[in-house]
Structure formats: C-alpha cells, structure tokens
C-alpha positions as a Markdown table, in Angstrom:
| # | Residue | x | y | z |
|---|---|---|---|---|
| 1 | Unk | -1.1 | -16.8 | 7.0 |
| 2 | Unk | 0.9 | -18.9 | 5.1 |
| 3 | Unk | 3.4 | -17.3 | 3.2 |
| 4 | Unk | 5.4 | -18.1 | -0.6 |
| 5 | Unk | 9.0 | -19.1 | 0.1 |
| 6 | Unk | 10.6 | -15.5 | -1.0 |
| 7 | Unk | 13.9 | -13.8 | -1.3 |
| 8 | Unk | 11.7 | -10.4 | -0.9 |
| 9 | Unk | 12.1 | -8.1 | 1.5 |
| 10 | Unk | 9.8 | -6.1 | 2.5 |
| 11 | Unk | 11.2 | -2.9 | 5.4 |
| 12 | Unk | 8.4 | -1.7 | 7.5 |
| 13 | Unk | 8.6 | 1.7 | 9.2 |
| 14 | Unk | 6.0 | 3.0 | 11.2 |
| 15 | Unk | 5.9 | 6.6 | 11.9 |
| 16 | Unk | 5.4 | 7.7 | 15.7 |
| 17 | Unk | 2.0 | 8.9 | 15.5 |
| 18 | Unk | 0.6 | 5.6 | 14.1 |
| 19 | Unk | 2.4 | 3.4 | 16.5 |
| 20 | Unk | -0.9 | 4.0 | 19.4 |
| 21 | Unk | -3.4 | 2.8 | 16.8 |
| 22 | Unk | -1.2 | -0.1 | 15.1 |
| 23 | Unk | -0.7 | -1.4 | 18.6 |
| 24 | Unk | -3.9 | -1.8 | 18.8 |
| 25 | Unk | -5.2 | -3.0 | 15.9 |
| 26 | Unk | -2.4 | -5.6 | 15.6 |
| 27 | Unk | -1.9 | -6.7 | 19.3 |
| 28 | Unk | 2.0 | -4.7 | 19.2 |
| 29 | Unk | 3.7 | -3.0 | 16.8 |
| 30 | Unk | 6.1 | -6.1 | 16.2 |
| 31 | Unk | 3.1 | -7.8 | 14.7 |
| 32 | Unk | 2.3 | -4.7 | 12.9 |
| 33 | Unk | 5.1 | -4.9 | 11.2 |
| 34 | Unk | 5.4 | -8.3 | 10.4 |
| 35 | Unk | 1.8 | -8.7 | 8.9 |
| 36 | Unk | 2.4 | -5.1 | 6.8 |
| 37 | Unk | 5.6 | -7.2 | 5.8 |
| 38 | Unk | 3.9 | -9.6 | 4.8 |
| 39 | Unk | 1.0 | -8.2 | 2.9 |
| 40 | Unk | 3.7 | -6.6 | 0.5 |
| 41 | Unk | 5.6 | -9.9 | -0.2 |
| 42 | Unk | 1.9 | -11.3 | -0.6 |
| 43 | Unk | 1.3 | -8.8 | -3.3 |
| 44 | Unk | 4.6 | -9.4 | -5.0 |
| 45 | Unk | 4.2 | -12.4 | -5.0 |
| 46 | Unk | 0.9 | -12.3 | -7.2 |
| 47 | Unk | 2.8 | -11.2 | -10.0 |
| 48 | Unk | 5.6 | -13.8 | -9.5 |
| 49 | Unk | 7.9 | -10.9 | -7.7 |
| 50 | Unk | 10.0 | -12.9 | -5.5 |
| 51 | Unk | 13.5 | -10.9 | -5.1 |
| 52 | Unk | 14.3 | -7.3 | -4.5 |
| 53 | Unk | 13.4 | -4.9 | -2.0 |
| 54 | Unk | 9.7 | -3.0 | -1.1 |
| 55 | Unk | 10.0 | -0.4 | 1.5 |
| 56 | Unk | 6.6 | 0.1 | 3.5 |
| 57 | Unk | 6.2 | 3.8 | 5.8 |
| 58 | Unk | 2.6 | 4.0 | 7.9 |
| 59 | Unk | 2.3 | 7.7 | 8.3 |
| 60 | Unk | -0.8 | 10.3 | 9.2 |
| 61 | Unk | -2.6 | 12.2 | 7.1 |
| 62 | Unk | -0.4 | 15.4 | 8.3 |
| 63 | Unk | 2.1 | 13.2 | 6.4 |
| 64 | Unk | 1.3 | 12.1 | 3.3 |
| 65 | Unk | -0.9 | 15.0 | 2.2 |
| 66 | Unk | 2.3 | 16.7 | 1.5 |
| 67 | Unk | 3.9 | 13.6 | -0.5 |
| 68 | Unk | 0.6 | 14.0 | -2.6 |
| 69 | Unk | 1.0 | 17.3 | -3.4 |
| 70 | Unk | 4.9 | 17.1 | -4.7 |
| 71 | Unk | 5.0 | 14.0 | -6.6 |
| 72 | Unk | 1.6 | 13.7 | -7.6 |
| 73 | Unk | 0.2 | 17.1 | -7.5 |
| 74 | Unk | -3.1 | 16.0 | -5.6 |
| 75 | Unk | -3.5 | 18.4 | -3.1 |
| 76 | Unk | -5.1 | 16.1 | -0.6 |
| 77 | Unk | -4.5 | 13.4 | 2.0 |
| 78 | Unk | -5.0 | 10.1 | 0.2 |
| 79 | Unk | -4.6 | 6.3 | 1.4 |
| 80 | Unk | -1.4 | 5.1 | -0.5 |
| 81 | Unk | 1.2 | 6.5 | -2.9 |
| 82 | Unk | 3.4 | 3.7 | -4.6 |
| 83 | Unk | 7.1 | 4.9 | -6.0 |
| 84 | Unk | 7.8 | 2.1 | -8.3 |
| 85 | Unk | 11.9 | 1.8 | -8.6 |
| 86 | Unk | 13.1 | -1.3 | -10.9 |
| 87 | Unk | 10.7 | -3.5 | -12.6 |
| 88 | Unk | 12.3 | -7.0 | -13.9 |
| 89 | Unk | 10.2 | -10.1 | -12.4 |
| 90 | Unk | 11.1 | -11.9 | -10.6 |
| 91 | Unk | 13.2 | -8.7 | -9.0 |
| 92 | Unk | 11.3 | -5.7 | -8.0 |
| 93 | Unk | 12.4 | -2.8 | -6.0 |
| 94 | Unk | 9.9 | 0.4 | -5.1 |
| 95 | Unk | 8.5 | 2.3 | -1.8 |
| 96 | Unk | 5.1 | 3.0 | -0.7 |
| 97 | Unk | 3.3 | 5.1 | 2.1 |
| 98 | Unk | 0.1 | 4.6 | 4.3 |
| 99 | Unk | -1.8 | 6.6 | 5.7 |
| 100 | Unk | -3.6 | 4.9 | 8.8 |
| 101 | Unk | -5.9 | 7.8 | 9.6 |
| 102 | Unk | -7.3 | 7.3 | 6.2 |
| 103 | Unk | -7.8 | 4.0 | 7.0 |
| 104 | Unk | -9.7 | 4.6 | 10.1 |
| 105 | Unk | -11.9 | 6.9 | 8.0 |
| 106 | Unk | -12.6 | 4.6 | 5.0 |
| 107 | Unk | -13.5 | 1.9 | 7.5 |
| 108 | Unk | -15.9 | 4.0 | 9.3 |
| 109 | Unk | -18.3 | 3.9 | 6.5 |
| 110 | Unk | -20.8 | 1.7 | 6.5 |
| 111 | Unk | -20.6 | 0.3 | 3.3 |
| 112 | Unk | -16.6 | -1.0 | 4.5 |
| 113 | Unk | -16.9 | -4.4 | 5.9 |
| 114 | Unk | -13.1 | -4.4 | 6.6 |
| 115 | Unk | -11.6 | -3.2 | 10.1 |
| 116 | Unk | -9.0 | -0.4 | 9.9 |
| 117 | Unk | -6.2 | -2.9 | 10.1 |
| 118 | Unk | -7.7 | -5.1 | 7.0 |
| 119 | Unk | -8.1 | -1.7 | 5.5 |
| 120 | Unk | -4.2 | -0.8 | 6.1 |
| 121 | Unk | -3.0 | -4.0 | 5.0 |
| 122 | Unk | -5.3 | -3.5 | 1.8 |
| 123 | Unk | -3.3 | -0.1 | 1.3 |
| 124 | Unk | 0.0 | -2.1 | 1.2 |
| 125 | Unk | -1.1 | -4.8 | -1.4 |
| 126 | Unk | -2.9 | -1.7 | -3.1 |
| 127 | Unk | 0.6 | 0.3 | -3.1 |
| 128 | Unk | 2.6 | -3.2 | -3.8 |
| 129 | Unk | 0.3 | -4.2 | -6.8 |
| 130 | Unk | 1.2 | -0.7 | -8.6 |
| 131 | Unk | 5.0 | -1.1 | -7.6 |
| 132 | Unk | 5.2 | -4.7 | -10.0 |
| 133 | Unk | 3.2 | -3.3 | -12.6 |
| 134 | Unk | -1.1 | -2.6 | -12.1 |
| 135 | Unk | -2.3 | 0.8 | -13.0 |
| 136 | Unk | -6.2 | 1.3 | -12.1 |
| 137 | Unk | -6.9 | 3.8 | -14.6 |
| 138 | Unk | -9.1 | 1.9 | -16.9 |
| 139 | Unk | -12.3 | -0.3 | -16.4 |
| 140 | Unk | -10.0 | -4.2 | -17.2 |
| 141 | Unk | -6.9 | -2.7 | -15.7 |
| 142 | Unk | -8.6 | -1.9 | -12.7 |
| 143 | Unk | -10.5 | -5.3 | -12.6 |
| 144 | Unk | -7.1 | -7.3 | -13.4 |
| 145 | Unk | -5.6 | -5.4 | -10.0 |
| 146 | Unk | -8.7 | -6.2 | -8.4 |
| 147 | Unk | -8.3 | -9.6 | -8.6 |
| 148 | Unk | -4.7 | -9.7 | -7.8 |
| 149 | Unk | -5.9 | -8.0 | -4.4 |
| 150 | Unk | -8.4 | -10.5 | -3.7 |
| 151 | Unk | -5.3 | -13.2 | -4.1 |
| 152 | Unk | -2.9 | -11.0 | -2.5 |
| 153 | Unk | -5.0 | -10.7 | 0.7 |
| 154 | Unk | -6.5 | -14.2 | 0.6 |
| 155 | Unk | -2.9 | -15.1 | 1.1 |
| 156 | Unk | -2.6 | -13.3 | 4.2 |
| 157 | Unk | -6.1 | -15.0 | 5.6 |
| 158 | Unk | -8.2 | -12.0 | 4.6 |
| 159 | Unk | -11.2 | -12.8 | 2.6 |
| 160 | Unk | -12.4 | -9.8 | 0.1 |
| 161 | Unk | -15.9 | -9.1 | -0.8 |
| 162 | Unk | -16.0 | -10.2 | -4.8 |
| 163 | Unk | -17.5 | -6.7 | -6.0 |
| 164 | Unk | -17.4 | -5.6 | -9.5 |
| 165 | Unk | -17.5 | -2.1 | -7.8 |
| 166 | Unk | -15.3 | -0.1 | -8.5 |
| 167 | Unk | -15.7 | 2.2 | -5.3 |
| 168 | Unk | -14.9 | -0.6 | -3.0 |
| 169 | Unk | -10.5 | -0.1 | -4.3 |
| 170 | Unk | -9.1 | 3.0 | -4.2 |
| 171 | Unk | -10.1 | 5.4 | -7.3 |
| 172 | Unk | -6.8 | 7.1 | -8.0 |
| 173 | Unk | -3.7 | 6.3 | -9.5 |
| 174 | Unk | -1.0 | 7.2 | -6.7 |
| 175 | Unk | 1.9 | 6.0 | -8.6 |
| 176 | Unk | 4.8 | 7.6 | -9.3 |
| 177 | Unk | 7.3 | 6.7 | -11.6 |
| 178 | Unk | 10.7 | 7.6 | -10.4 |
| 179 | Unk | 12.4 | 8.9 | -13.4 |
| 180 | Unk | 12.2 | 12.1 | -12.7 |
| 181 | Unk | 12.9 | 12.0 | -9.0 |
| 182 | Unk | 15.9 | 12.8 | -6.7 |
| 183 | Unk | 16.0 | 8.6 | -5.4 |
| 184 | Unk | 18.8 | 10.5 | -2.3 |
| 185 | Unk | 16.4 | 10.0 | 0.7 |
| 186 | Unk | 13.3 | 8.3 | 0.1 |
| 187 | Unk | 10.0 | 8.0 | 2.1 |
| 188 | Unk | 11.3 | 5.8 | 4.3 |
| 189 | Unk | 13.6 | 7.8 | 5.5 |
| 190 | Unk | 11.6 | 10.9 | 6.0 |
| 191 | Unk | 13.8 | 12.6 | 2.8 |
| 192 | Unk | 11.1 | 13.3 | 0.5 |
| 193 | Unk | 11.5 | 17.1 | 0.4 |
C-alpha cells in the first residue's frame, strides 16, 4: 500500500463496540487504524487534497442511526455520513462516521465481492470523496466519484469491480454541510447532540 507523500492527517477513532470485529478483520486495532488512515489520505489525495485534517469515527449502527436522523433527517442506520468543514485544495478539513455493522451486512450479500474490512475501508474513501467535493446525486456525478473510488482504493492495494452499477456505491447522499451546525464537539468526540 503505497502511499502519496502528504501533510494530511487523517485521526482514527474507533468506538468500543467495533474494536472485537476490527481486530479481526485487520489482524489488531493498530492496523485498523492505520489502513482507515490511510484510505482517507488515499481519497484526498484523488482530488489533489494533500494538507488539512480528516477525522475518521467506526461506530455501530446503535450509533450512527441517531447522527442520521439529526443532521440528515434519515431515520435509519446508514453506512457513512461525511461533515465536510473547509474546502480549499490542496487543504481540506471535514469528519466522517462508519458504521461497521453495516458493513458486515452489505458484505453479506451475495452480489458483494468485498470482505467487511474492504467494505469499511470503502465507507472511508466514500465519506472522504464527499468531504473534498463529490456529491452522488446525479447519474455523471455519481460516475465521476466512482471512479475517484476505484483510484482511491487501488492506492491502498484494493482492486474494485469496474461496474457502471449504480447499486454497487452507496445510494445516498450523507453529506452534511456544516454551516448550520454547532462545530463545539464533533463526531469524533462523541459531541454530536
């Protein structure tokens, strides 16, 4: 996994109840974090992001469901909401949240060739990709941030199925644009109220 030289962070936190799975599925959670890490700079780095700050939480679905529901107004788990901060490439700043049960369920079916760790790392180049600018509301929008995906995880040694369909990346927009938002605890730090 060879990585762009960066001066992108990328802050991983991984809520308790994932911790069990993520050890698994990346040999400790030290690896975990490092690979989520670095499927975020991957992403950023797509769209020539190469400074700034992306903050990355792994939650349930107990845990994001809520998130969903306040900022977005979806009242239902989903796989990854983006919070996009400051936008001025090569700088970027935003958060985003995961949901590893999701991934465990989207990998489960049979038409999923990735494992739920490939699918986790896909949520965090997914979320990344809206943070520097993709939307996936629209047909050429969509297949622009499908692309960047396929480059984003190619970077990290994971090879993408090239699929014009549109079911195999995640349907909805879960974005949110911070305007409008109180920035004083963040999903990183548990303060989204």
């Amino acid at each position: 996994m060879e990585q762009p030289s960066t001066n992108l962070t990328a802050d991983v936190l991984i809520d308790e109840e994932a911790e069990p799975d993520l050890s698994i599925w990346f040999g400790c959670l030290e690896t975990a974090r490092t690979e989520l890490a670095q499927a975020a700079i991957a992403a950023a780095s797509v769209e020539g992001c190469d400074r700034g700050s992306v903050g990355v939480r792994i939650c349930d679905d107990a845990t994001i469901h809520p998130i969903n529901r306040e900022f977005l107004q979806h009242d239902y788990p989903t796989d990854v909401i983006s919070f996009p901060y400051e936008l001025k490439p090569p700088m970027v700043e935003g958060e985003l949240v995961a949901s590893f049960e999701t991934a465990i369920e989207n990998a489960s079916e049979p038409s999923n060739p990735l494992s739920p760790r490939e699918e986790l790392l896909l949520y965090v180049v997914h979320g990344t990709l809206h943070i520097v600018g993709h939307d996936d509301q629209s047909p050429e929008p969509r297949a622009a941030m499908r692309r960047a995906e396929i480059a984003a995880m190619k970077l990290i040694g994971i090879e993408l199925p090239l699929s014009n369909d549109e079911d195999s990346a995640p349907e909805q927009d879960d974005s949110f644009d911070d305007d409008a938002s109180d920035s004083s605890g963040g999903i990183m730090s548990g303060g989204v109220s």
